[in-house]
Structures are given as structure tokens and as C-alpha cells.
Coordinates of C-alpha atoms and ligand atoms in Angstrom, one line a residue:
M1 CA 10.2 0.8 25.7
S2 CA 10.5 -2.9 25.0
T3 CA 13.5 -4.6 26.6
P4 CA 16.5 -5.5 24.4
P5 CA 15.3 -9.0 23.5
D6 CA 12.2 -7.5 21.9
Y7 CA 14.1 -5.6 19.2
N8 CA 17.3 -6.0 17.1
I9 CA 20.2 -3.6 17.0
Y10 CA 22.1 -3.7 13.7
V11 CA 25.3 -1.8 13.3
F12 CA 27.0 -1.0 10.0
P13 CA 30.6 0.3 9.4
D14 CA 29.5 3.6 7.7
S15 CA 26.6 5.7 6.5
L16 CA 26.5 4.1 3.1
A17 CA 26.4 0.6 4.4
L18 CA 23.7 1.7 6.8
Q19 CA 21.6 3.2 4.1
Q20 CA 22.1 0.1 1.9
A21 CA 20.9 -2.1 4.7
V22 CA 17.8 -0.1 5.3
A23 CA 17.1 0.0 1.6
G24 CA 17.3 -3.8 1.5
A25 CA 14.9 -4.1 4.4
W26 CA 12.5 -1.6 2.6
V27 CA 12.6 -3.7 -0.6
D28 CA 12.0 -6.9 1.3
L29 CA 9.1 -5.5 3.4
A30 CA 7.5 -4.0 0.3
R31 CA 7.6 -7.3 -1.5
E32 CA 6.2 -9.1 1.6
A33 CA 3.3 -6.6 2.0
I34 CA 2.4 -6.6 -1.7
A35 CA 2.4 -10.3 -1.9
A36 CA 0.3 -10.6 1.2
R37 CA -2.1 -7.6 0.9
G38 CA -1.6 -6.2 -2.6
K39 CA -0.1 -2.9 -1.4
F40 CA 2.7 -1.5 0.8
C41 CA 2.0 1.4 3.1
M42 CA 5.1 3.1 4.5
A43 CA 5.6 6.2 6.6
L44 CA 8.7 8.2 5.8
S45 CA 10.6 10.2 8.4
G46 CA 11.9 13.7 7.9
G47 CA 15.0 15.5 9.0
S48 CA 18.4 15.1 7.4
T49 CA 19.4 11.5 7.9
P50 CA 16.9 9.8 5.6
K51 CA 17.6 12.0 2.5
A52 CA 20.5 9.8 1.5
L53 CA 18.3 6.7 1.8
Y54 CA 15.6 8.2 -0.4
Q55 CA 18.2 9.1 -3.0
L56 CA 19.6 5.6 -2.8
M57 CA 16.1 4.1 -3.3
A58 CA 15.8 6.3 -6.4
S59 CA 19.1 5.1 -7.8
A60 CA 19.5 2.4 -10.5
E61 CA 20.7 0.0 -7.8
Y62 CA 17.2 0.0 -6.0
R63 CA 14.6 1.8 -8.1
T64 CA 13.6 -1.3 -10.1
S65 CA 13.4 -3.5 -7.0
V66 CA 10.1 -1.9 -5.8
E67 CA 6.7 -2.0 -7.5
W68 CA 6.1 1.7 -6.9
D69 CA 2.6 1.5 -8.3
K70 CA 1.6 -0.7 -5.4
C71 CA 3.3 1.5 -2.8
H72 CA 1.6 4.2 -0.8
L73 CA 4.1 6.6 0.9
F74 CA 3.1 8.8 3.9
F75 CA 4.9 11.0 6.4
G76 CA 5.3 10.3 10.1
D77 CA 5.4 14.0 10.7
E78 CA 5.6 17.4 8.9
R79 CA 6.5 20.9 9.8
F80 CA 3.7 23.4 9.5
V81 CA 5.3 25.2 6.5
P82 CA 4.3 25.5 2.9
S83 CA 5.0 22.3 0.9
D84 CA 7.8 24.1 -1.1
H85 CA 9.5 25.5 2.0
A86 CA 13.1 24.4 2.7
D87 CA 12.0 22.9 6.0
S88 CA 9.3 20.7 4.4
N89 CA 9.8 17.0 4.9
Y90 CA 7.6 16.5 1.8
R91 CA 9.8 18.8 -0.3
M92 CA 12.9 16.9 0.8
A93 CA 11.3 13.5 -0.2
R94 CA 9.8 14.9 -3.4
L95 CA 13.2 16.0 -4.6
A96 CA 15.1 13.0 -3.4
L97 CA 12.7 10.2 -4.3
F98 CA 9.2 11.0 -5.6
E99 CA 10.3 12.9 -8.7
Q100 CA 12.9 10.1 -9.5
V101 CA 10.6 7.1 -9.6
E102 CA 7.3 6.1 -11.2
L103 CA 5.2 7.0 -8.3
A104 CA 1.7 8.3 -9.0
T105 CA 0.6 11.4 -7.1
A106 CA -2.3 9.4 -5.8
N107 CA 0.2 7.2 -4.0
I108 CA 1.9 10.0 -2.2
H109 CA 0.1 11.1 1.0
H110 CA 1.5 14.2 2.5
V111 CA 0.2 16.5 5.1
D112 CA -1.8 19.4 3.5
T113 CA -0.1 22.3 5.2
S114 CA -2.0 24.8 3.1
L115 CA -5.0 24.4 5.4
A116 CA -5.9 27.2 7.8
D117 CA -4.1 26.0 11.0
P118 CA -2.1 23.0 12.3
E119 CA -5.2 21.4 13.9
S120 CA -7.0 21.4 10.5
C121 CA -3.9 19.9 8.9
A122 CA -3.8 17.2 11.5
Q123 CA -7.5 16.4 11.3
A124 CA -7.4 16.1 7.5
Y125 CA -4.3 13.9 7.6
D126 CA -5.9 11.7 10.4
E127 CA -8.8 11.1 8.0
E128 CA -6.5 10.3 5.1
L129 CA -4.6 7.7 7.0
R130 CA -7.8 6.1 8.2
S131 CA -9.2 5.9 4.7
V132 CA -6.0 4.6 2.9
L133 CA -4.3 2.4 5.4
P134 CA -5.4 -1.2 6.1
H135 CA -7.0 -1.7 9.5
D136 CA -6.3 -4.4 12.1
E137 CA -9.0 -6.4 13.9
Q138 CA -9.6 -3.5 16.3
G139 CA -10.1 -1.1 13.4
R140 CA -6.8 0.6 13.9
P141 CA -5.0 1.9 10.8
V142 CA -1.7 -0.1 10.3
F143 CA 1.4 0.8 8.5
D144 CA 3.5 -2.0 7.0
L145 CA 6.6 0.0 7.8
M146 CA 7.4 3.2 9.6
L147 CA 10.8 4.7 9.2
Q148 CA 11.7 6.7 12.3
G149 CA 14.6 9.0 13.1
M150 CA 15.5 10.2 16.6
G151 CA 16.7 13.6 17.8
D152 CA 19.4 14.0 20.4
D153 CA 16.6 14.8 22.9
G154 CA 15.0 11.4 22.4
H155 CA 12.1 12.6 20.2
T156 CA 10.9 10.7 17.2
A157 CA 8.5 12.0 14.5
S158 CA 7.4 15.2 16.2
L159 CA 6.8 13.6 19.6
F160 CA 9.0 15.9 21.6
P161 CA 9.7 15.9 25.3
G162 CA 7.2 18.0 27.3
T163 CA 4.5 18.2 24.6
S164 CA 0.9 17.2 25.1
I165 CA 0.9 15.0 22.0
L166 CA 2.9 12.4 24.0
T167 CA -0.3 11.4 25.8
E168 CA -2.6 11.5 22.8
T169 CA -4.2 8.1 22.4
N170 CA -7.4 8.7 20.5
K171 CA -6.2 10.7 17.5
I172 CA -3.7 9.0 15.1
V173 CA -2.5 12.4 13.9
A174 CA -2.2 15.5 16.1
A175 CA -0.8 19.0 16.0
A176 CA 2.0 19.9 18.4
Y177 CA 3.6 23.3 19.3
V178 CA 7.3 22.7 19.8
E179 CA 8.7 25.4 22.1
K180 CA 12.4 24.9 21.2
F181 CA 11.6 25.6 17.5
N182 CA 8.8 28.1 18.2
A183 CA 7.0 26.2 15.5
W184 CA 4.0 23.9 14.9
R185 CA 4.4 20.3 13.8
I186 CA 1.9 17.7 12.6
S187 CA 2.7 14.2 13.8
V188 CA 1.5 10.7 14.1
T189 CA 0.8 9.7 17.7
F190 CA 2.2 6.7 19.7
P191 CA -0.7 4.4 19.0
V192 CA 0.1 4.5 15.2
I193 CA 3.8 3.6 15.7
N194 CA 3.0 1.0 18.3
H195 CA 0.7 -0.8 15.9
A196 CA 2.8 -0.7 12.8
R197 CA 3.9 -4.1 11.5
H198 CA 7.5 -3.0 11.3
V199 CA 9.3 0.0 12.7
I200 CA 12.9 0.8 11.6
F201 CA 14.9 3.5 13.4
L202 CA 17.6 4.9 11.1
I203 CA 20.3 6.6 13.2
S204 CA 23.6 7.9 11.9
G205 CA 26.5 9.8 13.2
K206 CA 28.6 10.5 16.4
G207 CA 26.1 13.2 17.4
K208 CA 23.6 10.5 18.2
A209 CA 26.0 8.2 20.2
E210 CA 25.0 9.7 23.6
I211 CA 21.3 9.5 23.1
I212 CA 21.5 6.0 21.6
K213 CA 23.4 4.9 24.8
K214 CA 20.9 6.6 27.0
V215 CA 17.9 5.0 25.2
L216 CA 19.2 1.5 24.6
L217 CA 21.6 1.0 27.5
D218 CA 21.0 3.3 30.5
P219 CA 18.2 2.5 33.0
V220 CA 15.0 4.5 32.2
S221 CA 15.0 7.7 34.3
E222 CA 12.6 10.6 34.7
P223 CA 11.6 12.4 32.6
I224 CA 11.2 9.4 30.4
L225 CA 12.4 10.1 26.8
P226 CA 9.7 10.0 24.1
V227 CA 11.2 7.0 22.3
Q228 CA 11.2 5.1 25.6
M229 CA 7.5 5.5 25.7
L230 CA 7.1 3.3 22.6
S231 CA 5.5 -0.1 23.2
P232 CA 5.6 -1.7 19.7
H233 CA 3.3 -4.6 19.0
G234 CA 5.1 -5.2 15.7
Q235 CA 8.8 -5.7 15.0
L236 CA 11.0 -2.7 15.9
D237 CA 14.7 -2.7 14.8
W238 CA 17.5 -0.2 15.3
Y239 CA 19.7 0.4 12.3
L240 CA 22.8 2.3 13.3
D241 CA 26.2 3.2 11.8
S242 CA 29.3 2.6 13.9
D243 CA 29.6 6.2 14.8
A244 CA 26.1 6.3 16.4
A245 CA 26.7 2.9 18.1
V246 CA 30.2 3.7 19.4
L247 CA 29.1 3.7 23.1
L248 CA 27.2 0.4 22.9
P249 CA 28.8 -2.9 24.1
A250 CA 29.3 -5.6 21.4
N251 CA 27.0 -8.0 23.3
L252 CA 24.0 -5.7 22.7
I253 CA 24.5 -5.8 18.9
N254 CA 22.8 -8.4 16.7
Q255 CA 24.4 -10.0 13.7
R256 CA 22.5 -9.8 10.5
Ligands
6PG301 C1 11.6 15.7 11.5 C2 11.7 14.2 11.8 C3 12.4 14.0 13.1 C4 13.8 13.5 12.8 C5 14.7 13.7 13.9 C6 16.1 13.3 13.5 O1 10.6 16.1 10.9 O2 12.6 16.4 11.8 O3 10.7 13.5 11.5 O4 11.8 13.2 14.0 O5 13.7 12.1 12.4 O6 14.6 15.0 14.4 O7 16.5 14.2 12.5 P1 18.0 14.1 11.8 O8 17.9 12.9 10.9 O9 18.1 15.4 11.0 O10 19.0 14.0 12.9

């Protein structure tokens, strides 16, 4: 994990202010990418926290601020469930955002979980990312923005403690069996997050205060937490609400 000077920690008084700040960053980064490269490629995160952000982006306040026809939206991870299953990250984003804005189906890139097994889903998604994303000088696919959440065990995407995907460096997408959920996930691997131009961690609520302190303040201890394995080459910023940041000292927090 990069040391504090390598990333910013922004704290907002409540969840709405937090979502508005991330929405503003999303709009700015989209404009920047479209102006520079003609399109904006972003990986959405799943779970519960980002749903309010996706709904906000679909609201009258933000929906007209993005050239959706020049945006390609992906997922950092997906559960190995049907795309209309209640646990599907795609289903959550479809209802909260995709169906509310003018976004062509061809611009939505979700994991095809209808394939035979998790490995096939991962392989197909790996190929899709490689074909749609811009590549850097080393030929690596590069996201303009990756929105990441974090669990209270320090996982991000579906990079969970104790899983083999943590050491995957060749594939950009892999399948991972997550013991604690007795379920398969499909997830980007660390190299993809490490080479994204921007990474934003969106973290909200008192339930994340302990893990935020552990990740950002405490000395790294064994077993190292997945998010501490990140080594971002781009800009990584933490966007927290005051509840999630309650255990952080003021001198660690950046002013916006
Ligand atoms: C997922 C996410 C996962 C999520 C964290 C935090 O598929 O669940 O991609 O990495 O971001 O588990 O989830 P909450 O926002 O629900 O706390």
C-alpha cells in the first residue's frame, strides 16, 4: 500500500455529501478522459454503498453532466449468479443507473454469468476488457476510473483474504471461490487496479471505521490485508463520510 503522501483522504459530513463529492469527481474524470481520448472507461463497484451514488448520477442534478454515449461502464467484480438475481451487481446498477440514462447496451460491459462456470465467465470478461479498454505502453488495459468499495475484512472487488486470486498477476480477470460466502465470484485482479489512471475508494458508515483505521493508520501487520497489497501507479483517493473516518486523526485528512 502506498504511504499516506501518495493518496488523498477526503472526508464529508454525511453520506449524501460523500456521494455528491464522488459524483463530481466522476463527472470531472469523464470530461477529462473524453476530451483526451474520446471515451471514458470506468469500472463500477458492487455491494450496497455505491447504489445511492448510481441513483444520484441518474438524477436530474447529474445525468446531463455526462456524455453517456462516450462512456463505457464495466464492473470490478460480479457474483456468479444470474444477471437478474438479487445479489447481482449488474442488476443493482441496471436498476439504479443504466435504465435511467441514455446509455447504449453496447456501452455496458458486464460479466456474462450465464456461461457454464466461473472460469469461463472470467475468461470471457478478461477478453472483453482487453478488447474495449485503451492500452498503456506495455499493452496493459487501463481504466480511466475504478470505483472501489472495501469490506470490513479489507477486501476490495472480490479480492478476499486467503484467496488465490490475490497473487494472480497474468490474468486481468479471474474466478475466486469465497469460503465465507460459499460462493464463486469473478473479479479484476490487482494489476488492473494498480494500472488504472484513477482509483476512488467510496467508504461510508460507522461499520467501516475500524477497518479504515487499520488500513490507513495502523502499521501493516501479517496477514496483510488485500487493500494493503495495492500498489497504484495512478491516482488513488479515499472518499469517506465522517462516520467511516471517525477514528482518523485530523492531520491525516486532506482538504478539498
Ligand atoms: C461486491 C463489491 C465489494 C464491495 C465491498 C463493500 O461485489 O460486494 O464489489 O467489493 O465493494 O464488499 O460492500 P458494501 O458497500 O456493501 O459495504
